[in-house]
Short mmCIF file of C-alpha atoms and ligand atoms in Angstrom, two decimals:
data_model
loop_
_atom_site.label_atom_id
_atom_site.label_comp_id
_atom_site.label_asym_id
_atom_site.label_seq_id
_atom_site.Cartn_x
_atom_site.Cartn_y
_atom_site.Cartn_z
CA MET A 10 -27.70 176.04 83.62
CA GLN A 11 -30.07 178.26 81.71
CA GLU A 12 -29.12 181.48 79.93
CA VAL A 13 -31.61 184.35 80.08
CA ARG A 14 -31.87 186.48 76.98
CA ILE A 15 -31.08 190.15 77.46
CA ASP A 16 -32.09 192.80 74.94
CA ALA A 17 -30.30 196.14 75.03
CA ALA A 18 -32.10 199.14 76.55
CA PRO A 19 -30.81 202.62 75.70
CA LEU A 20 -29.46 204.68 78.59
CA GLU A 21 -31.13 207.75 77.07
CA ARG A 22 -34.48 206.36 78.12
CA LEU A 23 -33.43 206.75 81.74
CA GLU A 24 -31.53 209.96 81.16
CA HIS A 25 -34.52 212.06 80.24
CA LEU A 26 -35.80 211.65 83.83
CA LEU A 27 -32.53 212.74 85.41
CA PRO A 28 -31.06 216.15 86.21
CA PRO A 29 -28.11 217.12 83.94
CA ALA A 30 -25.47 216.44 86.59
CA ARG A 31 -26.64 212.84 86.93
CA VAL A 32 -26.77 212.37 83.15
CA GLU A 33 -23.18 213.56 82.94
CA ILE A 34 -22.01 211.14 85.66
CA LEU A 35 -23.84 208.28 83.97
CA GLU A 36 -22.39 209.07 80.55
CA ARG A 37 -18.88 209.40 81.95
CA ASN A 38 -19.17 206.01 83.64
CA ALA A 39 -20.67 204.41 80.54
CA ALA A 40 -17.61 205.57 78.58
CA LEU A 41 -15.31 204.22 81.29
CA ALA A 42 -17.19 200.89 81.23
CA ARG A 43 -16.85 200.61 77.45
CA SER A 44 -13.09 201.04 77.57
CA LEU A 45 -12.52 199.03 80.75
CA LEU A 46 -14.71 196.13 79.69
CA ALA A 47 -13.94 196.01 75.96
CA GLY A 48 -13.43 192.40 74.97
CA ARG A 49 -14.73 191.16 78.31
CA THR A 50 -18.09 189.72 79.31
CA ILE A 51 -19.87 190.61 82.54
CA TRP A 52 -21.56 187.43 83.72
CA ASN A 53 -24.33 187.43 86.30
CA LEU A 54 -25.38 184.22 87.96
CA ASN A 55 -28.34 183.69 90.24
CA SER A 56 -30.92 181.04 90.99
CA THR A 57 -34.08 182.22 89.25
CA ALA A 58 -35.00 184.07 86.08
CA GLN A 59 -38.26 185.30 87.57
CA GLY A 60 -39.87 185.96 90.93
CA GLY A 61 -38.14 188.05 93.53
CA GLY A 62 -36.06 191.18 93.62
CA VAL A 63 -32.79 189.90 92.18
CA ALA A 64 -34.35 188.71 88.92
CA GLU A 65 -36.32 191.95 88.78
CA MET A 66 -33.13 194.03 88.91
CA LEU A 67 -31.00 191.90 86.64
CA GLN A 68 -33.57 192.09 83.85
CA VAL A 69 -33.22 195.85 83.82
CA LEU A 70 -29.61 196.57 84.72
CA LEU A 71 -28.15 194.04 82.31
CA ALA A 72 -30.29 195.49 79.52
CA TYR A 73 -28.96 198.99 80.25
CA GLY A 74 -25.44 197.55 80.39
CA ARG A 75 -25.91 196.16 76.89
CA GLY A 76 -27.39 199.47 75.77
CA ALA A 77 -24.23 201.17 77.01
CA GLY A 78 -22.08 198.83 74.90
CA VAL A 79 -21.04 196.28 77.55
CA ASN A 80 -21.43 192.57 76.86
CA THR A 81 -23.62 191.47 79.78
CA ARG A 82 -24.90 187.90 80.09
CA TRP A 83 -27.09 186.14 82.67
CA LEU A 84 -27.00 182.50 83.73
CA VAL A 85 -29.43 180.77 86.09
CA LEU A 86 -28.11 177.80 88.01
CA GLU A 87 -29.98 174.55 88.35
CA GLY A 88 -30.56 172.55 91.48
CA ASP A 89 -32.75 169.79 92.84
CA PRO A 90 -35.38 170.34 95.55
CA GLU A 91 -32.93 169.39 98.32
CA PHE A 92 -30.47 172.05 97.14
CA PHE A 93 -33.17 174.72 97.30
CA VAL A 94 -34.30 173.55 100.74
CA ILE A 95 -30.71 174.03 101.93
CA THR A 96 -30.31 177.44 100.28
CA LYS A 97 -33.70 178.63 101.55
CA ARG A 98 -32.58 177.55 105.03
CA MET A 99 -29.46 179.67 104.60
CA HIS A 100 -31.52 182.58 103.30
CA ASN A 101 -33.76 182.48 106.38
CA MET A 102 -30.82 182.10 108.76
CA LEU A 103 -28.93 185.02 107.22
CA HIS A 104 -32.03 187.04 108.04
CA GLY A 105 -31.68 185.86 111.65
CA ALA A 106 -34.68 183.50 111.38
CA ARG A 107 -34.76 179.80 112.15
CA GLY A 108 -36.39 178.86 108.86
CA ASP A 109 -37.40 175.21 108.73
CA GLY A 110 -35.21 174.46 111.76
CA GLY A 111 -33.06 172.06 109.72
CA ASN A 112 -29.34 171.62 109.85
CA LEU A 113 -26.47 173.13 107.87
CA GLY A 114 -23.99 170.37 108.55
CA PRO A 115 -21.56 168.23 106.54
CA ARG A 116 -24.35 166.33 104.76
CA GLN A 117 -25.94 169.56 103.56
CA LEU A 118 -22.53 170.94 102.58
CA GLY A 119 -21.81 167.78 100.62
CA HIS A 120 -25.01 168.05 98.64
CA TYR A 121 -24.61 171.80 98.15
CA LEU A 122 -21.09 171.31 96.76
CA GLU A 123 -22.18 168.51 94.46
CA VAL A 124 -24.87 170.71 92.87
CA SER A 125 -22.41 173.63 92.74
CA ARG A 126 -19.82 171.49 90.93
CA THR A 127 -22.31 170.52 88.23
CA ASN A 128 -23.23 174.16 87.66
CA ALA A 129 -19.62 175.32 87.87
CA LYS A 130 -18.61 172.93 85.11
CA VAL A 131 -21.10 174.47 82.68
CA ALA A 132 -20.37 178.05 83.74
CA ALA A 133 -16.60 177.55 83.58
CA SER A 134 -16.89 176.35 79.99
CA MET A 135 -18.46 179.70 79.06
CA VAL A 136 -16.55 182.20 81.20
CA GLY A 137 -13.27 183.50 79.82
CA PRO A 138 -10.14 184.54 81.76
CA ASP A 139 -10.68 188.26 81.08
CA ASP A 140 -14.30 188.23 82.15
CA VAL A 141 -15.93 189.52 85.33
CA VAL A 142 -18.48 187.39 87.18
CA LEU A 143 -21.08 188.69 89.59
CA LEU A 144 -22.55 185.87 91.67
CA HIS A 145 -25.77 186.56 93.55
CA ASP A 146 -26.81 185.21 96.94
CA PRO A 147 -26.09 182.02 98.89
CA GLN A 148 -27.14 179.72 96.05
CA THR A 149 -24.08 180.73 94.03
CA ALA A 150 -21.38 180.75 96.74
CA GLY A 151 -20.11 177.33 95.65
CA LEU A 152 -19.15 178.78 92.27
CA VAL A 153 -16.73 181.43 93.55
CA GLU A 154 -13.71 179.18 93.69
CA PRO A 155 -14.27 177.20 90.45
CA LEU A 156 -14.92 180.38 88.49
CA ARG A 157 -11.88 182.12 89.92
CA ALA A 158 -9.91 179.14 88.67
CA THR A 159 -10.83 180.15 85.10
CA GLY A 160 -8.85 183.35 85.62
CA ALA A 161 -11.98 185.51 85.68
CA ARG A 162 -12.53 188.16 88.39
CA VAL A 163 -15.33 187.10 90.69
CA ALA A 164 -17.48 189.25 92.99
CA TRP A 165 -20.11 187.80 95.32
CA ARG A 166 -23.22 189.90 95.91
CA CYS A 167 -25.39 189.19 98.93
CA HIS A 168 -28.92 190.62 98.83
CA VAL A 169 -29.93 189.44 102.28
CA GLY A 170 -28.79 190.13 105.83
CA SER A 171 -30.05 190.96 109.27
CA GLY A 172 -27.76 193.52 110.86
CA MET A 173 -27.56 191.26 113.93
CA VAL A 174 -25.25 188.48 114.98
CA THR A 175 -27.33 185.53 116.17
CA GLU A 176 -26.85 181.80 116.42
CA GLU A 177 -28.64 181.47 113.06
CA THR A 178 -26.60 184.09 111.22
CA GLU A 179 -23.39 182.58 112.60
CA LYS A 180 -24.36 179.12 111.36
CA ALA A 181 -25.22 180.37 107.89
CA TRP A 182 -22.02 182.41 107.61
CA GLY A 183 -20.07 179.43 108.95
CA PHE A 184 -21.40 177.42 106.01
CA LEU A 185 -20.65 180.15 103.47
CA ARG A 186 -17.41 181.66 104.72
CA SER A 187 -14.79 179.45 103.15
CA LEU A 188 -16.82 179.29 99.94
CA ILE A 189 -17.02 183.04 99.40
CA GLU A 190 -13.64 184.11 100.78
CA PRO A 191 -11.76 183.59 97.49
CA ALA A 192 -13.92 186.29 95.80
CA GLU A 193 -12.19 189.51 94.82
CA ALA A 194 -15.05 191.67 96.04
CA PHE A 195 -18.17 191.40 98.16
CA VAL A 196 -21.27 193.51 97.68
CA PHE A 197 -24.00 194.12 100.26
CA SER A 198 -27.12 196.28 100.29
CA ARG A 199 -26.35 197.85 103.69
CA PRO A 200 -23.21 198.23 105.86
CA SER A 201 -24.84 196.38 108.77
CA TYR A 202 -25.13 193.20 106.64
CA VAL A 203 -21.37 192.82 106.22
CA PRO A 204 -19.85 190.07 108.38
CA ALA A 205 -16.99 191.42 110.52
CA TRP A 206 -14.44 188.93 109.14
CA LEU A 207 -14.60 190.22 105.55
CA PRO A 208 -11.68 192.48 104.59
CA PRO A 209 -13.21 196.01 104.43
CA ASP A 210 -11.18 197.00 101.37
CA ARG A 211 -12.90 194.29 99.33
CA VAL A 212 -16.44 195.21 100.45
CA ARG A 213 -18.79 197.53 98.55
CA ILE A 214 -22.21 198.77 99.58
CA ILE A 215 -24.69 199.00 96.72
CA ALA A 216 -28.38 199.51 97.44
CA PRO A 217 -30.89 198.02 95.00
CA SER A 218 -32.82 200.12 92.48
CA ILE A 219 -35.88 200.08 90.23
CA ASP A 220 -36.46 201.03 86.62
CA PRO A 221 -39.26 203.50 85.86
CA PHE A 222 -39.65 202.03 82.36
CA SER A 223 -39.87 198.35 83.17
CA THR A 224 -43.23 196.65 82.70
CA LYS A 225 -43.52 196.64 86.50
CA ASN A 226 -43.18 200.40 86.85
CA ALA A 227 -44.18 201.99 83.53
CA GLU A 228 -46.81 204.75 83.64
CA MET A 229 -50.43 203.56 83.33
CA GLU A 230 -53.53 205.62 82.55
CA PRO A 231 -56.45 205.23 85.02
CA ALA A 232 -58.60 203.64 82.28
CA GLU A 233 -55.81 201.19 81.52
CA ILE A 234 -55.54 200.23 85.20
CA GLY A 235 -59.29 199.69 85.32
CA ALA A 236 -59.41 197.61 82.15
CA THR A 237 -56.41 195.52 83.28
CA LEU A 238 -57.76 194.72 86.74
CA ARG A 239 -61.18 193.94 85.29
CA GLN A 240 -59.81 191.65 82.57
CA ALA A 241 -57.69 189.79 85.12
CA GLY A 242 -60.80 189.19 87.22
CA LEU A 243 -59.40 191.16 90.16
CA VAL A 244 -61.59 194.27 90.51
CA ASP A 245 -65.01 194.85 89.04
CA LEU A 246 -64.03 198.19 87.49
CA PRO A 247 -65.64 199.62 84.37
CA ALA A 248 -63.64 198.80 81.23
CA ASP A 249 -63.97 202.44 80.03
CA GLY A 250 -62.14 201.64 76.82
CA GLY A 251 -58.80 201.34 78.61
CA SER A 252 -56.04 199.52 76.79
CA LEU A 253 -55.13 195.94 77.64
CA VAL A 254 -51.88 196.15 75.73
CA PHE A 255 -48.60 196.38 77.64
CA ALA A 256 -44.99 196.75 76.57
CA ARG A 257 -42.87 193.72 77.18
CA ARG A 258 -39.34 193.82 78.49
CA GLN A 259 -37.98 192.68 75.16
CA GLY A 260 -39.65 195.40 73.11
CA SER A 261 -42.73 193.60 71.78
CA THR A 262 -46.20 193.99 73.26
CA GLY A 263 -48.57 191.68 75.11
CA THR A 264 -52.27 191.77 75.89
CA VAL A 265 -53.71 191.05 79.32
CA ARG A 266 -55.48 187.70 79.16
CA ALA A 267 -58.92 187.10 80.64
CA HIS A 268 -58.19 185.29 83.89
CA ARG A 269 -60.43 183.34 86.20
CA GLY A 270 -59.48 182.29 89.67
CA LEU A 271 -56.48 184.54 90.36
CA LEU A 272 -58.36 185.53 93.49
CA LEU A 273 -58.73 182.32 95.42
CA ASP A 274 -62.46 182.80 95.93
CA ASP A 275 -62.82 183.92 92.31
CA THR A 276 -64.95 186.96 93.20
CA PRO A 277 -63.60 190.30 91.92
CA LEU A 278 -63.46 193.15 94.43
CA PRO A 279 -66.15 195.82 94.09
CA ALA A 280 -65.20 198.86 92.01
CA ASP A 281 -65.45 201.21 95.00
CA ALA A 282 -63.29 199.08 97.33
CA ARG A 283 -60.28 200.93 98.71
CA ILE A 284 -57.46 198.43 98.53
CA ILE A 285 -54.83 197.82 101.17
CA LEU A 286 -52.20 195.83 99.27
CA GLN A 287 -49.22 193.71 100.15
CA VAL A 288 -47.35 192.16 97.21
CA SER A 289 -44.77 189.57 98.18
CA ARG A 290 -43.45 186.14 97.50
CA TRP A 291 -45.15 183.61 99.80
CA ASP A 292 -42.17 183.68 102.14
CA ARG A 293 -42.56 183.39 105.93
CA LEU A 294 -40.45 186.48 106.52
CA LYS A 295 -42.82 188.63 104.43
CA ASP A 296 -45.48 187.67 107.01
CA MET A 297 -48.46 187.47 104.67
CA THR A 298 -50.16 185.38 107.39
CA GLY A 299 -49.47 188.08 109.99
CA VAL A 300 -51.00 190.78 107.77
CA LEU A 301 -54.04 188.60 107.14
CA SER A 302 -54.75 187.72 110.76
CA GLY A 303 -53.74 191.18 112.04
CA VAL A 304 -56.05 193.05 109.69
CA ALA A 305 -58.84 190.52 110.25
CA ALA A 306 -58.57 190.99 114.03
CA ASN A 307 -58.68 194.77 113.71
CA LEU A 308 -61.15 195.11 110.87
CA ASP A 309 -63.40 197.33 113.00
CA LEU A 310 -60.66 200.00 112.91
CA LEU A 311 -61.04 200.25 109.13
CA PRO A 312 -63.82 201.82 107.07
CA GLU A 313 -66.34 199.44 105.48
CA ASP A 314 -64.99 199.98 101.97
CA ALA A 315 -61.43 198.95 102.91
CA HIS A 316 -60.39 195.57 101.49
CA LEU A 317 -57.10 193.77 102.03
CA VAL A 318 -55.40 192.11 99.04
CA LEU A 319 -52.43 189.82 99.57
CA ALA A 320 -50.88 189.18 96.18
CA GLY A 321 -48.01 186.85 95.37
CA PRO A 322 -46.78 184.66 92.59
CA ASP A 323 -48.40 181.43 91.56
CA VAL A 324 -46.34 179.12 93.78
CA LEU A 325 -45.56 176.69 90.99
CA GLY A 326 -43.73 179.44 89.09
CA VAL A 327 -40.91 180.24 91.53
CA SER A 328 -38.48 177.36 91.41
CA ASP A 329 -36.01 178.42 94.10
CA ASP A 330 -38.59 179.01 96.87
CA PRO A 331 -39.77 175.75 98.42
CA GLU A 332 -41.69 177.51 101.24
CA GLY A 333 -44.21 179.20 98.97
CA ALA A 334 -46.90 176.53 98.78
CA ALA A 335 -46.95 176.02 102.56
CA VAL A 336 -47.25 179.75 103.33
CA LEU A 337 -50.04 180.17 100.79
CA GLU A 338 -51.84 177.18 102.27
CA THR A 339 -51.62 178.68 105.76
CA CYS A 340 -53.08 181.94 104.44
CA ARG A 341 -55.87 180.06 102.73
CA SER A 342 -56.79 178.15 105.85
CA LEU A 343 -56.64 181.27 108.07
CA ARG A 344 -58.95 183.02 105.65
CA ASP A 345 -61.34 180.05 105.49
CA GLN A 346 -61.77 180.29 109.25
CA LEU A 347 -62.80 183.95 109.19
CA PRO A 348 -66.42 184.97 109.56
CA GLU A 349 -68.19 185.67 106.26
CA GLY A 350 -68.08 189.48 106.77
CA ALA A 351 -64.28 189.46 107.12
CA ARG A 352 -63.75 186.96 104.31
CA ARG A 353 -65.62 189.24 101.95
CA ARG A 354 -63.00 191.96 102.56
CA ILE A 355 -59.82 189.87 102.69
CA HIS A 356 -58.51 188.46 99.44
CA LEU A 357 -55.71 186.14 98.41
CA CYS A 358 -54.40 186.56 94.92
CA CYS A 359 -51.98 184.32 93.01
CA LEU A 360 -50.55 186.03 89.96
CA PRO A 361 -49.67 183.78 87.02
CA MET A 362 -45.96 183.26 86.38
CA ASP A 363 -46.20 181.69 82.93
CA ASP A 364 -45.83 185.18 81.45
CA VAL A 365 -43.46 187.31 83.54
CA ASP A 366 -44.33 190.50 81.68
CA GLU A 367 -48.04 190.07 82.22
CA ASN A 368 -47.27 189.31 85.88
CA ALA A 369 -45.31 192.55 86.15
CA HIS A 370 -48.08 194.52 84.44
CA LEU A 371 -50.66 193.12 86.88
CA VAL A 372 -48.46 194.04 89.85
CA ASN A 373 -48.09 197.52 88.35
CA ALA A 374 -51.87 197.93 88.02
CA LEU A 375 -52.51 196.63 91.54
CA GLN A 376 -49.89 198.91 93.09
CA ARG A 377 -51.24 201.94 91.23
CA HIS A 378 -54.84 201.13 92.17
CA ALA A 379 -54.07 200.52 95.87
CA ALA A 380 -55.19 203.16 98.37
CA VAL A 381 -52.41 202.12 100.75
CA VAL A 382 -49.56 199.65 100.29
CA VAL A 383 -48.25 197.72 103.27
CA GLN A 384 -45.10 195.66 103.74
CA LYS A 385 -45.19 194.04 107.16
CA SER A 386 -42.03 191.98 106.71
CA LEU A 387 -40.36 190.43 109.75
CA ALA A 388 -37.00 190.72 107.96
CA GLU A 389 -36.18 192.23 104.60
CA GLY A 390 -33.01 192.49 102.54
CA PHE A 391 -34.09 195.76 100.92
CA GLY A 392 -37.70 195.48 99.81
CA LEU A 393 -38.36 196.44 96.19
CA THR A 394 -42.04 195.97 96.98
CA VAL A 395 -41.64 199.16 99.00
CA THR A 396 -39.64 201.06 96.35
CA GLU A 397 -42.10 200.23 93.56
CA PRO A 398 -45.26 201.72 95.16
CA MET A 399 -43.21 204.66 96.47
CA TRP A 400 -42.23 205.44 92.89
CA LYS A 401 -45.93 205.26 91.98
CA GLY A 402 -46.73 207.87 94.60
CA ARG A 403 -48.57 205.49 96.88
CA PRO A 404 -48.55 205.94 100.65
CA VAL A 405 -46.69 202.96 102.15
CA VAL A 406 -46.91 201.62 105.70
CA ALA A 407 -44.01 199.24 106.28
CA ALA A 408 -42.08 197.52 109.04
CA ALA A 409 -38.85 199.25 110.04
CA VAL A 410 -36.75 196.20 109.22
CA GLY A 411 -33.77 195.59 106.93
CA GLY A 412 -33.50 198.06 104.06
CA ILE A 413 -36.99 199.52 104.51
CA PRO A 414 -35.87 202.40 106.80
CA ASP A 415 -33.24 203.29 104.17
CA GLN A 416 -36.15 204.00 101.86
CA ILE A 417 -38.92 205.45 104.01
CA GLU A 418 -38.28 208.44 106.25
CA ASP A 419 -40.96 207.95 108.86
CA GLY A 420 -43.82 210.43 108.55
CA ILE A 421 -42.26 212.08 105.48
CA SER A 422 -42.11 209.56 102.65
CA GLY A 423 -44.23 206.84 104.26
CA ILE A 424 -44.99 205.37 107.67
CA LEU A 425 -42.61 203.03 109.49
CA LEU A 426 -43.89 200.47 111.94
CA ARG A 427 -41.36 200.20 114.77
CA ASP A 428 -42.66 196.79 115.79
CA PRO A 429 -43.63 194.55 112.86
CA ALA A 430 -45.69 192.38 115.22
CA ASP A 431 -47.91 195.30 116.26
CA THR A 432 -50.92 194.74 114.02
CA VAL A 433 -53.04 197.30 115.89
CA ALA A 434 -50.47 199.98 115.00
CA LEU A 435 -50.42 198.71 111.40
CA THR A 436 -54.19 198.84 111.03
CA LYS A 437 -54.42 202.23 112.77
CA ALA A 438 -51.76 203.72 110.49
CA VAL A 439 -53.64 202.44 107.44
CA ALA A 440 -56.96 203.73 108.82
CA GLU A 441 -55.46 207.19 109.40
CA LEU A 442 -54.28 207.37 105.79
CA LEU A 443 -57.65 206.24 104.47
CA ALA A 444 -59.28 208.96 106.56
CA ASP A 445 -56.89 211.67 105.36
CA PRO A 446 -56.39 211.51 101.58
CA ALA A 447 -54.42 214.78 101.54
CA ARG A 448 -51.82 213.37 103.93
CA ALA A 449 -51.75 210.11 101.99
CA ALA A 450 -51.10 212.05 98.79
CA ALA A 451 -48.35 214.14 100.43
CA LEU A 452 -46.57 211.00 101.70
CA GLY A 453 -46.91 209.46 98.25
CA ALA A 454 -45.45 212.52 96.51
CA ALA A 455 -42.47 212.60 98.90
CA ALA A 456 -42.03 208.85 98.39
CA HIS A 457 -41.80 209.32 94.63
CA ASP A 458 -39.13 212.02 95.03
CA ARG A 459 -37.15 209.87 97.43
CA VAL A 460 -36.98 207.01 94.91
CA ARG A 461 -36.06 209.44 92.11
CA ASP A 462 -33.21 210.83 94.23
CA TYR A 463 -31.73 207.57 95.56
CA PHE A 464 -33.08 204.37 94.06
CA LEU A 465 -33.03 204.56 90.27
CA GLY A 466 -30.77 202.52 88.01
CA ASP A 467 -28.24 205.24 87.13
CA ARG A 468 -26.82 205.24 90.65
CA HIS A 469 -26.71 201.42 90.62
CA LEU A 470 -25.01 201.24 87.21
CA VAL A 471 -22.37 203.80 88.20
CA GLN A 472 -21.62 201.76 91.33
CA TRP A 473 -21.27 198.64 89.18
CA VAL A 474 -18.72 200.39 86.99
CA GLN A 475 -16.77 201.41 90.11
CA LEU A 476 -16.92 197.82 91.33
CA PHE A 477 -15.64 196.41 88.03
CA ASP A 478 -12.95 199.09 87.86
CA GLY A 479 -11.86 198.13 91.38
CA VAL A 480 -11.64 194.38 90.76
CA LEU A 481 -9.85 194.80 87.44
CA ARG A 482 -7.30 197.21 88.92
CA ALA A 483 -6.68 195.02 91.94
CA THR A 484 -5.29 192.15 89.85
N1 UDP B 27 -43.11 190.26 92.61
C1 UDP B 27 -43.75 190.02 91.40
N2 UDP B 27 -44.86 189.24 91.39
C2 UDP B 27 -45.36 188.73 92.53
C3 UDP B 27 -44.72 188.98 93.76
C4 UDP B 27 -43.58 189.75 93.76
O1 UDP B 27 -43.33 190.50 90.36
O2 UDP B 27 -46.38 188.02 92.44
C5 UDP B 27 -41.91 191.12 92.57
C6 UDP B 27 -42.08 192.43 93.29
O3 UDP B 27 -42.84 193.34 92.53
C7 UDP B 27 -40.62 192.84 93.47
C8 UDP B 27 -39.94 191.49 93.68
O4 UDP B 27 -40.81 190.50 93.18
O5 UDP B 27 -40.13 193.43 92.30
C9 UDP B 27 -39.67 191.22 95.16
O6 UDP B 27 -38.54 191.91 95.53
P1 UDP B 27 -38.25 192.30 97.03
O7 UDP B 27 -36.95 193.03 97.06
O8 UDP B 27 -39.42 193.05 97.60
O9 UDP B 27 -38.17 190.95 97.83
P2 UDP B 27 -37.51 189.52 97.54
O10 UDP B 27 -38.59 188.72 96.90
O11 UDP B 27 -36.32 189.74 96.67
O12 UDP B 27 -37.18 189.02 98.91
#
């Protein structure tokens, strides 16, 4: 079990972006949290310190929690490859997908419980009886019962779901049900993700959020974007004296390193390329392969200067995602088979994970430089890779799956694709935005406002306080 360091972030930083009524609600809840949680620790447990939406949010929210005077701590569980194959299988099945087609039977349960017991032993030695524990996702379900036994209040937070009942979802919930049932509260991103057998009075709906000040989302000057993408070997932009220095999560600064080979063919995009970007983990449900082959097949619908960039983490850097290398390899081989003209305009990019802040800064620069951002997921818990470019005022074309329609109002704050498999519709929607910059800008501006109104951290933090208040009152 690894503990992730959290440095306090002041709430005032967020407050200066908010209207007075929201500042007042946030302050009132911060005061409530300080009195309610005095002498207690809020523990968060998940399966990775970096890569993916949960780690992204915990970094920020726990820092604000500390800034508000609450003792937040973050533990990352450890598992062997077999454990992560089982939990990835569950993840896929909760999304209604078959995943690797493997089983979730007694043998898998046995191994899952064995790994959970080892982690629970370490966690239980740290958690006190007055504490509150927030466990995230299927990887942590085996810790509900052992941590409740310490006397602590335990809530289980599920970031995935499908909104459908299928053979796959039933199997995954069958595996998890008895493990999670002892929790005092259950948190989901959307009402449709809640299994019918959970007691409604113990269920909360909390949508994810982003932080405008994190390295991933902080403002960047055009010259800084240019210098960053050039230094990273991604786009052949002029350096123009732009800064390569970025603020790290923990207050210090970093400098973008000179990278070679982040693009798999190691050839930076031309400065005048208009980028169509999808940023995702190399996860089958994000359908990086579908974007690649769909755009390649419909390249004649796009202007000559349009280039597709599929960007994801260096697959060695995300420990809880065993599918990554295989998905990347499929993308690479699909691209290798394309004719030279298409290959020149379709790029695969692996962002280094040895420095999470630099990774976030590179994603920030790519999202800000993109002409259009796409997210053609086949299933999606919520999709922070949609929220982030929306905040940056980018026009987003995304599949109407999972939490994406909660974010994008079709035709107002982005474009929704009714059928994620319809790559002609995807490419046409992108082409229309490239042909009409005024409409693209209007969608981007509405997208930014939508995120400001619904998906910033103040709303999330207030809902956390209500959750903790609820579980502490209930016992
Ligand atoms: N992400 C990143 N680097 C990458 C790929 C993804 O930092 O190379 C981040 C992305 O910006 C977002 C998160 O990982 O913040 C993905 O969250 P999302 O909710 O979109 O999906 P998840 O990965 O949790 O399924």
